PDB file of C-alpha atoms and ligand atoms in Angstrom:
ATOM      1  CA  UNK A   1     -30.235 -35.681 -21.108  1.00 97.00           C
ATOM      2  CA  UNK A   2     -30.350 -32.320 -19.325  1.00 98.00           C
ATOM      3  CA  UNK A   3     -27.320 -30.085 -19.841  1.00 98.00           C
ATOM      4  CA  UNK A   4     -25.335 -29.425 -16.646  1.00 98.00           C
ATOM      5  CA  UNK A   5     -22.660 -26.786 -16.081  1.00 98.00           C
ATOM      6  CA  UNK A   6     -20.417 -27.113 -13.025  1.00 98.00           C
ATOM      7  CA  UNK A   7     -18.719 -24.315 -11.080  1.00 98.00           C
ATOM      8  CA  UNK A   8     -15.585 -25.247  -9.119  1.00 98.00           C
ATOM      9  CA  UNK A   9     -12.739 -23.433  -7.369  1.00 98.00           C
ATOM     10  CA  UNK A  10     -10.148 -26.132  -6.751  1.00 97.00           C
ATOM     11  CA  UNK A  11      -9.612 -29.876  -6.605  1.00 98.00           C
ATOM     12  CA  UNK A  12     -12.950 -30.722  -8.183  1.00 98.00           C
ATOM     13  CA  UNK A  13     -13.435 -34.223  -6.790  1.00 98.00           C
ATOM     14  CA  UNK A  14     -17.211 -33.709  -6.606  1.00 98.00           C
ATOM     15  CA  UNK A  15     -17.166 -32.440 -10.196  1.00 98.00           C
ATOM     16  CA  UNK A  16     -15.337 -35.638 -11.186  1.00 98.00           C
ATOM     17  CA  UNK A  17     -17.963 -37.790  -9.481  1.00 98.00           C
ATOM     18  CA  UNK A  18     -20.721 -35.886 -11.327  1.00 98.00           C
ATOM     19  CA  UNK A  19     -18.931 -36.344 -14.666  1.00 98.00           C
ATOM     20  CA  UNK A  20     -18.372 -40.072 -14.042  1.00 98.00           C
ATOM     21  CA  UNK A  21     -22.069 -40.587 -13.241  1.00 98.00           C
ATOM     22  CA  UNK A  22     -23.369 -38.670 -16.292  1.00 98.00           C
ATOM     23  CA  UNK A  23     -25.608 -40.603 -18.648  1.00 97.00           C
ATOM     24  CA  UNK A  24     -29.298 -40.736 -19.523  1.00 96.00           C
ATOM     25  CA  UNK A  25     -30.328 -38.158 -16.909  1.00 97.00           C
ATOM     26  CA  UNK A  26     -27.726 -35.478 -17.557  1.00 98.00           C
ATOM     27  CA  UNK A  27     -24.501 -34.675 -19.356  1.00 98.00           C
ATOM     28  CA  UNK A  28     -21.815 -32.231 -18.214  1.00 98.00           C
ATOM     29  CA  UNK A  29     -21.283 -29.639 -20.943  1.00 98.00           C
ATOM     30  CA  UNK A  30     -19.123 -27.050 -19.161  1.00 98.00           C
ATOM     31  CA  UNK A  31     -16.806 -26.851 -16.149  1.00 98.00           C
ATOM     32  CA  UNK A  32     -16.002 -23.289 -15.063  1.00 98.00           C
ATOM     33  CA  UNK A  33     -13.805 -21.922 -12.283  1.00 98.00           C
ATOM     34  CA  UNK A  34     -13.023 -18.617 -10.623  1.00 97.00           C
ATOM     35  CA  UNK A  35      -9.418 -19.868 -10.301  1.00 97.00           C
ATOM     36  CA  UNK A  36      -7.488 -20.417 -13.531  1.00 96.00           C
ATOM     37  CA  UNK A  37      -5.176 -22.948 -11.833  1.00 96.00           C
ATOM     38  CA  UNK A  38      -7.940 -25.084 -10.273  1.00 97.00           C
ATOM     39  CA  UNK A  39      -6.772 -28.712 -10.457  1.00 97.00           C
ATOM     40  CA  UNK A  40     -10.245 -29.796 -11.486  1.00 98.00           C
ATOM     41  CA  UNK A  41     -10.048 -27.734 -14.688  1.00 98.00           C
ATOM     42  CA  UNK A  42      -7.031 -29.708 -15.944  1.00 97.00           C
ATOM     43  CA  UNK A  43      -8.879 -32.967 -15.272  1.00 98.00           C
ATOM     44  CA  UNK A  44     -11.946 -31.733 -17.165  1.00 98.00           C
ATOM     45  CA  UNK A  45      -9.759 -30.733 -20.129  1.00 97.00           C
ATOM     46  CA  UNK A  46      -8.330 -34.271 -20.200  1.00 98.00           C
ATOM     47  CA  UNK A  47     -11.886 -35.606 -20.390  1.00 97.00           C
ATOM     48  CA  UNK A  48     -12.595 -33.409 -23.390  1.00 98.00           C
ATOM     49  CA  UNK A  49     -15.112 -31.259 -21.506  1.00 98.00           C
ATOM     50  CA  UNK A  50     -15.354 -27.556 -22.343  1.00 98.00           C
ATOM     51  CA  UNK A  51     -13.775 -25.459 -19.598  1.00 98.00           C
ATOM     52  CA  UNK A  52     -13.738 -21.795 -18.750  1.00 96.00           C
ATOM     53  CA  UNK A  53     -12.123 -19.697 -16.036  1.00 97.00           C
ATOM     54  CA  UNK A  54     -12.543 -16.086 -15.022  1.00 95.00           C
ATOM     55  CA  UNK A  55     -10.527 -14.881 -12.031  1.00 92.00           C
ATOM     56  CA  UNK A  56     -11.769 -11.275 -12.237  1.00 91.00           C
ATOM     57  CA  UNK A  57     -13.943  -9.304  -9.802  1.00 96.00           C
ATOM     58  CA  UNK A  58     -17.390 -10.658  -9.016  1.00 96.00           C
ATOM     59  CA  UNK A  59     -19.560  -8.629 -11.391  1.00 96.00           C
ATOM     60  CA  UNK A  60     -17.425  -9.391 -14.458  1.00 97.00           C
ATOM     61  CA  UNK A  61     -16.819 -12.981 -13.401  1.00 97.00           C
ATOM     62  CA  UNK A  62     -20.505 -13.712 -12.914  1.00 98.00           C
ATOM     63  CA  UNK A  63     -21.428 -12.045 -16.203  1.00 97.00           C
ATOM     64  CA  UNK A  64     -18.852 -14.243 -17.950  1.00 97.00           C
ATOM     65  CA  UNK A  65     -20.074 -17.408 -16.179  1.00 98.00           C
ATOM     66  CA  UNK A  66     -23.675 -16.581 -17.063  1.00 98.00           C
ATOM     67  CA  UNK A  67     -22.826 -15.972 -20.730  1.00 98.00           C
ATOM     68  CA  UNK A  68     -20.728 -19.157 -20.975  1.00 97.00           C
ATOM     69  CA  UNK A  69     -23.485 -21.245 -19.367  1.00 98.00           C
ATOM     70  CA  UNK A  70     -26.156 -19.818 -21.678  1.00 98.00           C
ATOM     71  CA  UNK A  71     -23.860 -20.257 -24.688  1.00 98.00           C
ATOM     72  CA  UNK A  72     -23.591 -23.985 -23.845  1.00 98.00           C
ATOM     73  CA  UNK A  73     -27.363 -24.307 -23.386  1.00 98.00           C
ATOM     74  CA  UNK A  74     -26.984 -25.214 -19.716  1.00 98.00           C
ATOM     75  CA  UNK A  75     -30.225 -26.249 -17.983  1.00 98.00           C
ATOM     76  CA  UNK A  76     -28.881 -26.737 -14.450  1.00 98.00           C
ATOM     77  CA  UNK A  77     -25.773 -25.399 -12.681  1.00 98.00           C
ATOM     78  CA  UNK A  78     -24.113 -27.602 -10.055  1.00 99.00           C
ATOM     79  CA  UNK A  79     -21.808 -25.838  -7.604  1.00 98.00           C
ATOM     80  CA  UNK A  80     -19.061 -28.267  -6.573  1.00 98.00           C
ATOM     81  CA  UNK A  81     -16.514 -26.790  -4.193  1.00 98.00           C
ATOM     82  CA  UNK A  82     -17.145 -23.334  -5.658  1.00 98.00           C
ATOM     83  CA  UNK A  83     -15.871 -21.102  -2.879  1.00 96.00           C
ATOM     84  CA  UNK A  84     -17.187 -17.689  -3.959  1.00 96.00           C
ATOM     85  CA  UNK A  85     -20.454 -16.272  -2.686  1.00 96.00           C
ATOM     86  CA  UNK A  86     -22.729 -15.593  -5.662  1.00 97.00           C
ATOM     87  CA  UNK A  87     -24.637 -12.331  -6.004  1.00 97.00           C
ATOM     88  CA  UNK A  88     -28.401 -12.178  -5.647  1.00 97.00           C
ATOM     89  CA  UNK A  89     -28.526 -11.159  -9.298  1.00 97.00           C
ATOM     90  CA  UNK A  90     -26.719 -14.303 -10.486  1.00 98.00           C
ATOM     91  CA  UNK A  91     -28.754 -16.521  -8.143  1.00 98.00           C
ATOM     92  CA  UNK A  92     -32.029 -15.042  -9.393  1.00 98.00           C
ATOM     93  CA  UNK A  93     -31.057 -15.668 -13.038  1.00 98.00           C
ATOM     94  CA  UNK A  94     -30.647 -19.372 -12.175  1.00 98.00           C
ATOM     95  CA  UNK A  95     -33.413 -19.582  -9.567  1.00 97.00           C
ATOM     96  CA  UNK A  96     -34.601 -23.153  -9.117  1.00 97.00           C
ATOM     97  CA  UNK A  97     -31.931 -24.354 -11.564  1.00 98.00           C
ATOM     98  CA  UNK A  98     -28.811 -24.300  -9.385  1.00 98.00           C
ATOM     99  CA  UNK A  99     -27.696 -26.847  -6.742  1.00 98.00           C
ATOM    100  CA  UNK A 100     -24.841 -26.880  -4.238  1.00 98.00           C
ATOM    101  CA  UNK A 101     -23.188 -29.503  -2.058  1.00 98.00           C
ATOM    102  CA  UNK A 102     -22.303 -28.336   1.425  1.00 98.00           C
ATOM    103  CA  UNK A 103     -20.190 -30.364   3.886  1.00 98.00           C
ATOM    104  CA  UNK A 104     -22.558 -30.354   6.868  1.00 98.00           C
ATOM    105  CA  UNK A 105     -25.969 -31.621   7.891  1.00 98.00           C
ATOM    106  CA  UNK A 106     -27.824 -28.397   7.096  1.00 98.00           C
ATOM    107  CA  UNK A 107     -29.268 -26.366   8.729  1.00 98.00           C
ATOM    108  CA  UNK A 108     -26.248 -26.989  10.973  1.00 98.00           C
ATOM    109  CA  UNK A 109     -22.963 -25.230  10.161  1.00 98.00           C
ATOM    110  CA  UNK A 110     -23.613 -22.977   7.198  1.00 98.00           C
ATOM    111  CA  UNK A 111     -20.488 -21.274   5.840  1.00 97.00           C
ATOM    112  CA  UNK A 112     -16.895 -22.374   6.411  1.00 97.00           C
ATOM    113  CA  UNK A 113     -14.995 -24.710   8.780  1.00 98.00           C
ATOM    114  CA  UNK A 114     -17.951 -27.065   9.096  1.00 98.00           C
ATOM    115  CA  UNK A 115     -15.980 -30.103  10.255  1.00 98.00           C
ATOM    116  CA  UNK A 116     -14.021 -28.290  12.967  1.00 98.00           C
ATOM    117  CA  UNK A 117     -17.286 -26.807  14.250  1.00 98.00           C
ATOM    118  CA  UNK A 118     -19.039 -30.211  14.341  1.00 98.00           C
ATOM    119  CA  UNK A 119     -16.121 -31.755  16.292  1.00 98.00           C
ATOM    120  CA  UNK A 120     -15.931 -28.764  18.646  1.00 98.00           C
ATOM    121  CA  UNK A 121     -19.662 -29.083  19.371  1.00 98.00           C
ATOM    122  CA  UNK A 122     -19.215 -32.733  20.366  1.00 98.00           C
ATOM    123  CA  UNK A 123     -21.602 -33.968  17.666  1.00 98.00           C
ATOM    124  CA  UNK A 124     -21.904 -37.739  17.200  1.00 98.00           C
ATOM    125  CA  UNK A 125     -22.314 -37.445  13.441  1.00 98.00           C
ATOM    126  CA  UNK A 126     -21.533 -35.192  10.517  1.00 98.00           C
ATOM    127  CA  UNK A 127     -22.363 -35.301   6.829  1.00 98.00           C
ATOM    128  CA  UNK A 128     -23.203 -33.378   3.719  1.00 99.00           C
ATOM    129  CA  UNK A 129     -26.259 -31.815   2.098  1.00 98.00           C
ATOM    130  CA  UNK A 130     -27.283 -31.120  -1.483  1.00 98.00           C
ATOM    131  CA  UNK A 131     -29.548 -28.087  -1.612  1.00 98.00           C
ATOM    132  CA  UNK A 132     -31.154 -25.654  -4.011  1.00 98.00           C
ATOM    133  CA  UNK A 133     -29.175 -22.396  -4.132  1.00 98.00           C
ATOM    134  CA  UNK A 134     -31.000 -19.300  -2.935  1.00 98.00           C
ATOM    135  CA  UNK A 135     -29.673 -15.841  -2.204  1.00 95.00           C
ATOM    136  CA  UNK A 136     -29.300 -16.604   1.503  1.00 96.00           C
ATOM    137  CA  UNK A 137     -26.096 -18.662   1.963  1.00 95.00           C
ATOM    138  CA  UNK A 138     -26.582 -22.442   2.370  1.00 96.00           C
ATOM    139  CA  UNK A 139     -30.286 -21.947   3.142  1.00 97.00           C
ATOM    140  CA  UNK A 140     -32.225 -23.326   0.137  1.00 97.00           C
ATOM    141  CA  UNK A 141     -34.372 -26.469   0.135  1.00 98.00           C
ATOM    142  CA  UNK A 142     -32.348 -29.540   1.135  1.00 98.00           C
ATOM    143  CA  UNK A 143     -32.814 -32.282  -1.470  1.00 98.00           C
ATOM    144  CA  UNK A 144     -30.709 -34.987   0.164  1.00 98.00           C
ATOM    145  CA  UNK A 145     -28.181 -35.684   2.896  1.00 98.00           C
ATOM    146  CA  UNK A 146     -25.650 -38.372   3.784  1.00 98.00           C
ATOM    147  CA  UNK A 147     -24.353 -39.039   7.307  1.00 98.00           C
ATOM    148  CA  UNK A 148     -21.122 -40.376   8.764  1.00 98.00           C
ATOM    149  CA  UNK A 149     -20.063 -40.952  12.391  1.00 98.00           C
ATOM    150  CA  UNK A 150     -17.628 -38.622  14.122  1.00 98.00           C
ATOM    151  CA  UNK A 151     -15.031 -40.930  15.693  1.00 98.00           C
ATOM    152  CA  UNK A 152     -12.804 -40.437  18.740  1.00 97.00           C
ATOM    153  CA  UNK A 153      -9.594 -38.698  17.689  1.00 97.00           C
ATOM    154  CA  UNK A 154     -11.107 -37.213  14.533  1.00 98.00           C
ATOM    155  CA  UNK A 155      -9.525 -34.038  13.204  1.00 98.00           C
ATOM    156  CA  UNK A 156     -11.177 -31.663  10.753  1.00 98.00           C
ATOM    157  CA  UNK A 157      -9.090 -33.349   8.022  1.00 98.00           C
ATOM    158  CA  UNK A 158      -9.944 -36.936   8.922  1.00 98.00           C
ATOM    159  CA  UNK A 159     -13.631 -36.042   9.171  1.00 98.00           C
ATOM    160  CA  UNK A 160     -13.530 -34.102   5.891  1.00 98.00           C
ATOM    161  CA  UNK A 161     -12.142 -37.187   4.158  1.00 98.00           C
ATOM    162  CA  UNK A 162     -14.920 -39.412   5.559  1.00 98.00           C
ATOM    163  CA  UNK A 163     -17.600 -36.902   4.546  1.00 98.00           C
ATOM    164  CA  UNK A 164     -16.085 -36.390   1.083  1.00 98.00           C
ATOM    165  CA  UNK A 165     -16.426 -40.121   0.340  1.00 98.00           C
ATOM    166  CA  UNK A 166     -20.195 -39.909   0.864  1.00 98.00           C
ATOM    167  CA  UNK A 167     -20.445 -36.591  -1.018  1.00 99.00           C
ATOM    168  CA  UNK A 168     -19.222 -38.457  -4.093  1.00 98.00           C
ATOM    169  CA  UNK A 169     -22.178 -40.830  -4.099  1.00 98.00           C
ATOM    170  CA  UNK A 170     -24.824 -38.389  -2.818  1.00 98.00           C
ATOM    171  CA  UNK A 171     -24.367 -35.578  -5.336  1.00 99.00           C
ATOM    172  CA  UNK A 172     -24.713 -37.592  -8.579  1.00 98.00           C
ATOM    173  CA  UNK A 173     -27.780 -39.382  -7.205  1.00 98.00           C
ATOM    174  CA  UNK A 174     -29.542 -36.181  -6.141  1.00 98.00           C
ATOM    175  CA  UNK A 175     -28.613 -34.311  -9.331  1.00 98.00           C
ATOM    176  CA  UNK A 176     -30.006 -37.146 -11.467  1.00 98.00           C
ATOM    177  CA  UNK A 177     -33.263 -37.070  -9.462  1.00 98.00           C
ATOM    178  CA  UNK A 178     -33.445 -33.270  -9.650  1.00 98.00           C
ATOM    179  CA  UNK A 179     -33.093 -33.010 -13.431  1.00 98.00           C
ATOM    180  CA  UNK A 180     -35.928 -35.519 -13.873  1.00 95.00           C
ATOM    181  CA  UNK A 181     -38.419 -33.701 -11.630  1.00 86.00           C
TER     182      UNK A 181
HETATM  183  C1  GAR B 201     -16.294 -30.397  -0.664  1.00 61.67           C
HETATM  184  O1  GAR B 201     -16.170 -31.015   0.597  1.00 61.67           O
HETATM  185  C2  GAR B 201     -17.529 -29.524  -0.696  1.00 61.67           C
HETATM  186  O2  GAR B 201     -18.620 -30.053   0.018  1.00 61.67           O
HETATM  187  C3  GAR B 201     -17.018 -28.283  -0.045  1.00 61.67           C
HETATM  188  O3  GAR B 201     -15.702 -28.111  -0.514  1.00 61.67           O
HETATM  189  C4  GAR B 201     -15.171 -29.377  -0.885  1.00 61.67           C
HETATM  190  C5  GAR B 201     -14.750 -29.297  -2.329  1.00 61.67           C
HETATM  191  O4  GAR B 201     -14.038 -30.453  -2.697  1.00 61.67           O
HETATM  192  N1  GAR B 201     -17.839 -27.147  -0.372  1.00 61.67           N
HETATM  193  C6  GAR B 201     -17.980 -26.084   0.412  1.00 61.67           C
HETATM  194  O5  GAR B 201     -17.402 -25.957   1.466  1.00 61.67           O
HETATM  195  C7  GAR B 201     -18.916 -25.030  -0.135  1.00 61.67           C
HETATM  196  N2  GAR B 201     -19.000 -23.929   0.765  1.00 61.67           N
HETATM  197  P1  GAR B 201     -13.883 -30.804  -4.248  1.00 61.67           P
HETATM  198  O6  GAR B 201     -13.322 -29.564  -4.941  1.00 61.67           O
HETATM  199  O7  GAR B 201     -12.888 -31.930  -4.264  1.00 61.67           O
HETATM  200  O8  GAR B 201     -15.236 -31.188  -4.776  1.00 61.67           O
END
């Protein structure tokens, strides 16, 4: 199996879905966070996965992430609710070996508040995208998407919940395909 390291910032439900789907294609060897109190870190510890956090400023944090990933022999980094913008230097070190899941149908709604923006625009559907990470935010090659309807009365929260459910099946499937290619 390929060795995957995951970067989170909080809850880590996508990280959990990636860990649960690990097997012949990939194993998760490290979960790292920019927030020491990220709920996902505690879950990963319970699973016996190596964890690491570094809340410091970007240059030091990224250097520490990079060293920890290399120390664990990581082949591919999966960003999963990691809410810090990565430097061009970090991205170039992991070029072609780092994926992200973004809660919109890219190229629509890069950045934050994707669900509120989709509702505000009157869109009939929303979704999520797994893409290769490049220096330009949320702009790398899209490897897969999943769609859900936007329903009358939806709020950003109700839509986020519906999208999150499909994130949890999309990301493990696309990661498994990616590490085999
Ligand atoms: C997910 O919906 C993910 O797509 C989104 O944050 C949530 C994290 O949830 N990511 C971004 O907005 C990236 N800019 P999780 O921590 O439970 O996986």
